[in-house]
Coordinates of C-alpha atoms in Angstrom, one line a residue:
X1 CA 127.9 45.2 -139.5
X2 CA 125.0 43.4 -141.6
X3 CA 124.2 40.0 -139.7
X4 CA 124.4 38.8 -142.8
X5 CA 128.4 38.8 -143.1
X6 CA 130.5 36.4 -141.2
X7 CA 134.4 37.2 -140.7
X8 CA 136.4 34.2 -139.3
X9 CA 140.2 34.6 -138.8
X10 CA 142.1 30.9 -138.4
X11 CA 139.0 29.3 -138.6
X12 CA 136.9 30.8 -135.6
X13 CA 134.5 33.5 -135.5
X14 CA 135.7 37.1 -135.0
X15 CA 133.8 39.9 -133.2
X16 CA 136.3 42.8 -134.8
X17 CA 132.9 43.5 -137.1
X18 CA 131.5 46.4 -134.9
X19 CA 129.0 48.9 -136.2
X20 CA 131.7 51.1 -137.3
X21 CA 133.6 48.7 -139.0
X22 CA 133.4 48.1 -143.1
X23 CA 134.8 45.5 -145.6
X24 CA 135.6 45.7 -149.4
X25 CA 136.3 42.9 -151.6
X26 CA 137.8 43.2 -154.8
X27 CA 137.4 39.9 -157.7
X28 CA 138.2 40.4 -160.7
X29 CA 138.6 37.3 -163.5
X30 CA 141.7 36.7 -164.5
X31 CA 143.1 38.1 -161.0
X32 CA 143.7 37.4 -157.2
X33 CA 141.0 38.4 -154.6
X34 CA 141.6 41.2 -152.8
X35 CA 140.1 42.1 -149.2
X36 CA 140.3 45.0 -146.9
X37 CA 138.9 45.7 -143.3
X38 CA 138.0 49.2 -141.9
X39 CA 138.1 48.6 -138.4
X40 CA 138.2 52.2 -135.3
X41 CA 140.9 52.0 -133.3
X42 CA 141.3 54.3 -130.5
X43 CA 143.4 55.2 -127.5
X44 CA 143.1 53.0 -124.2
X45 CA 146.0 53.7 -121.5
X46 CA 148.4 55.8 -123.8
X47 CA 148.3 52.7 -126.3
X48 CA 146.1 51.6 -129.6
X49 CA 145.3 47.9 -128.3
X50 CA 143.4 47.5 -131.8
X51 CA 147.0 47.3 -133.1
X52 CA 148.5 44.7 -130.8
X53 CA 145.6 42.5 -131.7
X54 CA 146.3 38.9 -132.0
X55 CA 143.8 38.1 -134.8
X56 CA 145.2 40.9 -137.2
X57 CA 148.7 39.4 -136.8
X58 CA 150.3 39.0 -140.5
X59 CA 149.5 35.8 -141.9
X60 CA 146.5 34.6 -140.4
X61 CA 143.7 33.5 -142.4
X62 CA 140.5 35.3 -142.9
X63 CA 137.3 33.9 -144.7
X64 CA 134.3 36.8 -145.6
X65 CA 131.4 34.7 -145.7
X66 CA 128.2 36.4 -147.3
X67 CA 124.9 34.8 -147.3
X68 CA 121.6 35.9 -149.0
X69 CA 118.3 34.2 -149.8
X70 CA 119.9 31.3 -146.6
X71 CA 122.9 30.6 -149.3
X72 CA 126.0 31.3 -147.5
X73 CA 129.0 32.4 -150.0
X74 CA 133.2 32.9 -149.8
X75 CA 133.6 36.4 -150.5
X76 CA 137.8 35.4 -150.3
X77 CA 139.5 33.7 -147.9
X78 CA 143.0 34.5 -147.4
X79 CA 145.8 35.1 -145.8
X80 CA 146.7 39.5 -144.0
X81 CA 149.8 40.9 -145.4
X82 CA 149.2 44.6 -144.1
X83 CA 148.1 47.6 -142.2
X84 CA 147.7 51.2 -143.1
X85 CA 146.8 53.3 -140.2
X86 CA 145.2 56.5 -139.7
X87 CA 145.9 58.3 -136.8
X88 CA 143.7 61.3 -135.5
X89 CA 144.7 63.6 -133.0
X90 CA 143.0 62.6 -129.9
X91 CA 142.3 59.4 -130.8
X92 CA 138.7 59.5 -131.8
X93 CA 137.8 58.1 -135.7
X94 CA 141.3 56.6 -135.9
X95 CA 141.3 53.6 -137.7
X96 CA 143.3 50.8 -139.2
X97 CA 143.0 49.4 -142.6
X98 CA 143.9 45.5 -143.0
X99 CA 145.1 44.2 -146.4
X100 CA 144.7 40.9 -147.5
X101 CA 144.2 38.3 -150.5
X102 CA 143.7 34.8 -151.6
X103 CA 145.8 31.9 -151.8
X104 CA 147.3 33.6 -155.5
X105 CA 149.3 35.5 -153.2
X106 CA 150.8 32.8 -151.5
X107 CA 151.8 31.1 -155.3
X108 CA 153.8 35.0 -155.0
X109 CA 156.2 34.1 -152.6
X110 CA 158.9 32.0 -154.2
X111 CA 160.9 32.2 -157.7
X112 CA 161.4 28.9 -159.5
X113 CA 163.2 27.1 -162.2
X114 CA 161.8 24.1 -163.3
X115 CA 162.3 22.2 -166.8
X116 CA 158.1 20.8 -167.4
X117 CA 158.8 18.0 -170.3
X118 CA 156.5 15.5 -171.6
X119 CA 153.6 17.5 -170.2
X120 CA 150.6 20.0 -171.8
X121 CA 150.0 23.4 -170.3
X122 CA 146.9 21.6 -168.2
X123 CA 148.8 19.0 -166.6
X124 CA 151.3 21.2 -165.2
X125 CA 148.7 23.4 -163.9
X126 CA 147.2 20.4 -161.9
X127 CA 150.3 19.3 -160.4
X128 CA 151.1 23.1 -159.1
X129 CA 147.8 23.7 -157.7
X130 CA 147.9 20.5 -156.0
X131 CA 151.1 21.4 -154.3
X132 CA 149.0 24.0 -152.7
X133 CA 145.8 21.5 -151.6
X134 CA 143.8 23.1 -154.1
X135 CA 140.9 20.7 -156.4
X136 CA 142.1 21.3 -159.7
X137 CA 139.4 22.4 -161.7
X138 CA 140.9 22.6 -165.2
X139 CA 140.4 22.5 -169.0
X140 CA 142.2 20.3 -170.8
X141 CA 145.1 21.9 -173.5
X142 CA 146.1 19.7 -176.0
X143 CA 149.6 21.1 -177.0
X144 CA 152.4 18.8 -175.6
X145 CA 155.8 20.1 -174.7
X146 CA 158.4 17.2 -175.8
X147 CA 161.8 16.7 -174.7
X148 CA 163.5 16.8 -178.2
X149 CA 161.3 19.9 -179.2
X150 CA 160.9 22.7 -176.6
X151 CA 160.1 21.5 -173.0
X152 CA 158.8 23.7 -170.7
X153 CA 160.8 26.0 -168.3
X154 CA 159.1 27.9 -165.6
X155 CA 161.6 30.9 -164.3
X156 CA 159.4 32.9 -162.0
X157 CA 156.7 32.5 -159.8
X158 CA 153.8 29.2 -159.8
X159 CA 151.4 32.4 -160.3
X160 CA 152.9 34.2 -162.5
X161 CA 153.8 30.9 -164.8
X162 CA 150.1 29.4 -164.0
X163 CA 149.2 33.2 -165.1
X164 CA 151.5 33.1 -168.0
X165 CA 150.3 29.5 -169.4
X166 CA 146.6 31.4 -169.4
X167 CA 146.6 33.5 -171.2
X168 CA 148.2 31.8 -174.1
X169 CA 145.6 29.7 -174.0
X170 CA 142.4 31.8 -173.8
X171 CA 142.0 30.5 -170.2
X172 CA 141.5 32.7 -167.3
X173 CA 143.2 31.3 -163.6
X174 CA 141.5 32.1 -160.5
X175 CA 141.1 30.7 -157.2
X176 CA 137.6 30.1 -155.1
X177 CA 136.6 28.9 -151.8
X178 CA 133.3 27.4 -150.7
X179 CA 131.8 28.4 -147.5
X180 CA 133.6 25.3 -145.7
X181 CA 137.1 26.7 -147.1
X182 CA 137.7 24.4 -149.5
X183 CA 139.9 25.9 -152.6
X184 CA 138.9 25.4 -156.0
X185 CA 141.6 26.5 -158.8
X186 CA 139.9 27.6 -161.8
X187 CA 142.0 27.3 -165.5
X188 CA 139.6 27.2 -167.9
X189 CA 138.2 29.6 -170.5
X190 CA 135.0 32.0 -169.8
X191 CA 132.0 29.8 -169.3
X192 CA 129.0 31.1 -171.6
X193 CA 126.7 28.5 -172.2
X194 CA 123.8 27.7 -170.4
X195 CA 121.5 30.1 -168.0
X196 CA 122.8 33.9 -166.7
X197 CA 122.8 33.5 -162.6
X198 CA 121.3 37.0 -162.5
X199 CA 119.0 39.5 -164.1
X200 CA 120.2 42.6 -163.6
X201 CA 117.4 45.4 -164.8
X202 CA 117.2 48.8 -166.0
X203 CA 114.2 50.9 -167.5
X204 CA 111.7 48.6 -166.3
X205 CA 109.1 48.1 -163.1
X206 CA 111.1 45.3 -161.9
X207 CA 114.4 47.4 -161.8
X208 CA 117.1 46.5 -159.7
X209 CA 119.8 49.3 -161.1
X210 CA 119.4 53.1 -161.1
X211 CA 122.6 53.5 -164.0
X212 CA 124.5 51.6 -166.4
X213 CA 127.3 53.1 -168.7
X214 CA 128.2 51.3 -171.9
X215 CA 131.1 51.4 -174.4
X216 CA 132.1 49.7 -177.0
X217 CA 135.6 50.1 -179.2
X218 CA 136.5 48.7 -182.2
X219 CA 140.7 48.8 -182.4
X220 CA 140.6 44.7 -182.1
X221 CA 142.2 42.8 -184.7
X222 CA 139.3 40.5 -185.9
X223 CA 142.3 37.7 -187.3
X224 CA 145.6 36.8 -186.1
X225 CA 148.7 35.2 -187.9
X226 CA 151.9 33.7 -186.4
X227 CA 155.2 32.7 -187.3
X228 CA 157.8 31.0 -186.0
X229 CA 161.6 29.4 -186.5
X230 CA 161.7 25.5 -186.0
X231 CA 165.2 25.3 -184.3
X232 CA 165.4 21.2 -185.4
X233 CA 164.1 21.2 -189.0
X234 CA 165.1 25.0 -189.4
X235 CA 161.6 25.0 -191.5
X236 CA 159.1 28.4 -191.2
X237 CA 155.8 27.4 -188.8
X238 CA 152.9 29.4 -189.5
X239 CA 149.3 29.8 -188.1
X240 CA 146.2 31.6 -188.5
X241 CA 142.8 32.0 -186.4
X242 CA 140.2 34.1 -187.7
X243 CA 137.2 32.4 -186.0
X244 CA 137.3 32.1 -182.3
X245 CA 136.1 29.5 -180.5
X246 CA 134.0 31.4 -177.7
X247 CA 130.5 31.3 -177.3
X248 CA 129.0 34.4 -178.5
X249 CA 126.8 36.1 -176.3
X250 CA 124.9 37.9 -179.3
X251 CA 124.3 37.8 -182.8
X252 CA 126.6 40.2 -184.2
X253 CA 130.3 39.2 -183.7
X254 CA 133.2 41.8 -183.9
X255 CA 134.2 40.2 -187.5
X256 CA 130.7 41.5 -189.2
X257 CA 131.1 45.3 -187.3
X258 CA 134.7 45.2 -189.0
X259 CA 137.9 43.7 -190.3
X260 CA 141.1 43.8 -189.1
X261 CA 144.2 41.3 -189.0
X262 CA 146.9 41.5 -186.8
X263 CA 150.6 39.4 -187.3
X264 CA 152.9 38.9 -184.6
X265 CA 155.9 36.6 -183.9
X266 CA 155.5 34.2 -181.0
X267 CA 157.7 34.9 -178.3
X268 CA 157.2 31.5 -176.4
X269 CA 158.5 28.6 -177.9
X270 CA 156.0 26.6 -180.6
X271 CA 156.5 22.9 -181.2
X272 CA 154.1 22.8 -184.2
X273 CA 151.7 24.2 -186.0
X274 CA 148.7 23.3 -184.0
X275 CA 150.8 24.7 -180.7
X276 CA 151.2 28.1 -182.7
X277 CA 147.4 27.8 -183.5
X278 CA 146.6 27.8 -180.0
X279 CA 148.4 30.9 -179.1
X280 CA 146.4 32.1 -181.9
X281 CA 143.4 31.6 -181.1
X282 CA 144.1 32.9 -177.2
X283 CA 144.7 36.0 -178.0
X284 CA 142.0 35.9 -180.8
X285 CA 139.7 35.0 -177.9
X286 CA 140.5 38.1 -175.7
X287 CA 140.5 40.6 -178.8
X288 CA 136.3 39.4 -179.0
X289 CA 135.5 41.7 -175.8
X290 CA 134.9 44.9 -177.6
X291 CA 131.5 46.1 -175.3
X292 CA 132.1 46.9 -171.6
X293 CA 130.2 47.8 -169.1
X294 CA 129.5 49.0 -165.3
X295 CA 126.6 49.5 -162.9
X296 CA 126.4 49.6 -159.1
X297 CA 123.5 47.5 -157.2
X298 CA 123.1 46.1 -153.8
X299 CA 122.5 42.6 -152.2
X300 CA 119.5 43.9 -150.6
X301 CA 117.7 45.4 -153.7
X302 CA 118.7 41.9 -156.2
X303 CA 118.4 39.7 -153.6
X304 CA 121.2 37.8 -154.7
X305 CA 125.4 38.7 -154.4
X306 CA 127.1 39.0 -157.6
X307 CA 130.5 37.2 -158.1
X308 CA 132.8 37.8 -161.1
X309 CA 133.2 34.4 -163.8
X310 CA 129.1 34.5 -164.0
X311 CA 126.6 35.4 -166.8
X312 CA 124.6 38.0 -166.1
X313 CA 121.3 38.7 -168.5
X314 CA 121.1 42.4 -168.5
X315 CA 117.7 44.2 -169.6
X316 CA 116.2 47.2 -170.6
X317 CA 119.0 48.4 -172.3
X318 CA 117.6 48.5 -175.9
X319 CA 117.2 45.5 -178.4
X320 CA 121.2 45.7 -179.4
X321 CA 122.7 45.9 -176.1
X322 CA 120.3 43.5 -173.8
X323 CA 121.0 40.3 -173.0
X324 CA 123.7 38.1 -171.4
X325 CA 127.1 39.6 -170.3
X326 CA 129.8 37.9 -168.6
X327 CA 131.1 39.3 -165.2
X328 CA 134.4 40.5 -165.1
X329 CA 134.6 42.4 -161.6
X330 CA 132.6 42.6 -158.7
X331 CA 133.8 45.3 -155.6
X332 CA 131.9 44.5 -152.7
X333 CA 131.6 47.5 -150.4
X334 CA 129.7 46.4 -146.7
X335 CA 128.8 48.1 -144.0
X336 CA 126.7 48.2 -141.2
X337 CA 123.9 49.3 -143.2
X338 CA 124.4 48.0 -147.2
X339 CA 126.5 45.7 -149.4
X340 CA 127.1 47.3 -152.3
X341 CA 128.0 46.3 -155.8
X342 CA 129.9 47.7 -158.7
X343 CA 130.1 45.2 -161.5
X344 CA 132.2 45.4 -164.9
X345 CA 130.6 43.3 -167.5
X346 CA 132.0 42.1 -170.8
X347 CA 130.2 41.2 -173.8
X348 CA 131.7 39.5 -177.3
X349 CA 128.7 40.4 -179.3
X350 CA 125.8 42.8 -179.9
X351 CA 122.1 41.4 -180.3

């Protein structure tokens, strides 16, 4: 395994990371960290000791800790919930596959019903997350939900809700760890201003990508409107958002490439206007990503590991589709001899 890649299970130092071995991490924004171990197993006295192993007991907590450039990083830390095994006749190149994620999966584990009052969609994010030990690192929403209007029920999950309360906003939710295993939970909207943490280059001497495939659609609605009942006043709420409050990551915005409106009914309960506005202008926000892309790299070859939630200035790829994109996805794939990358990238504007 590359010496630079750490496993620790329940906070010490594992030696399961044998030449043979491989990891994959999976972050995506918006989404739980996902982590598998490929570790050999094989036959010793009629038994698969691999498989009785203490440290791949369910529930214990693993941290993948990947350093380049002497800057050590939390792939995921998290807790096992599986195995899938692969047995060979013989024994030989059997192996055992362990499943794992972040703390999101924990936040899984119960259904409840709680009645939030009094309180915007930010505040009851921090007091979940704190439940949890987490730093709340959240955006503030100004939308209040009052008693004698429409308080608040959760009925499922404190992911799912957390989840939920998101995406109505425009935020994404996700959940970090720093080398030490502090827990960071992220509710905020896609960062874009200031300086791309990578370059990431194509078509030029300094290249650090063989391939990148781009695609760009245009079935977005460009404008939304929304309606909704007031159940005291019995009086029509309306709201419209036709300019979204993103930062744009190029000149040409998906309004000027085309127009289209799209109306809908809200579904979860509006106090006012400027509460309807807000679900508005959430899914206004996510209709912006009409360019996509992906590429495949390696910590080696940039020098640097890629996460997902980062700007990434992209060249070479002509003078509409350089510049900065924001990371959706990074798959890290290690072994004993590469970590590889394959990044998704999003982009809410052409140069």
């Amino acid at each position: 395994m590359d010496s630079r890649i750490v496993l620790t299970i329940n906070g010490n130092v594992s030696d399961l990371l044998t030449s043979s071995a491989s990891i994959s991490v999976y972050e995506k924004a918006g989404q739980a960290t996902e982590f598998q171990l490929r570790l050999p197993i094989d036959i010793v006295d009629s038994d698969f000791p691999m498989l009785l192993e203490n440290d791949l007991a369910p529930g214990n907590e693993v941290m993948i800790l990947a350093s380049s450039d002497d800057v050590s990083e939390c792939l995921v830390k998290g807790q096992i919930f599986g195995h899938e095994v692969q047995y060979l006749h013989g024994g030989v190149g059997s192996s055992v596959r362990v499943f794992g994620g972040d703390s999101r999966f924990t936040m899984q584990r119960e259904n409840k019903c709680v009645q939030w009052a009094d309180v915007t969609d930010s505040e009851v994010v921090s007091s979940i997350v704190a439940q949890y030990g987490m730093i709340p690192e959240v955006s503030a929403t100004d939308s209040r939900h009052l008693t004698e209007k429409h308080s608040l029920i959760q009925r499922n999950t404190d992911d799912f809700f957390i989840d939920m309360l998101a995406k109505r906003n425009g935020f994404l939710f996700w959940v970090g760890s720093d080398d030490s295993g502090i827990e960071t939970a992220y509710f905020q909207p896609p960062q874009l201003q200031g300086d791309a943490h990578f370059d990431l280059v194509i078509n030029m001497d300094e290249a650090n990508l063989d391939e990148f495939t781009l695609k760009w659609d245009c079935l977005r609605a460009t404008e939304f409107s929304a309606n909704q009942l007031d159940l005291n006043s019995l009086e029509l709420i309306e709201a419209n958002a036709s300019e979204a409050d993103l930062e744009f990551l190029g000149n040409t915005m998906l309004s000027q490439v085309i127009n289209q409106q799209a109306n809908f009914h809200s579904l979860a309960p509006a106090n006012d206007t400027g509460c309807l506005t807000s679900l508005s202008k959430g899914m206004l926000n996510d209709s912006q990503w009409f360019i996509h892309g992906k590429c495949v790299t390696s910590a080696n070859r940039l020098g640097r590991i890629l996460r997902a939630n980062k700007l990434a200035n992209i060249r070479g790829l002509g003078s509409r589709h350089s510049g900065y994109y924001y990371i959706v996805s990074v798959t890290h794939t290690i072994d004993s001899t590469r970590h590889l990358m394959n990044v998704e990238v999003v982009r809410n504007a052409w140069s």
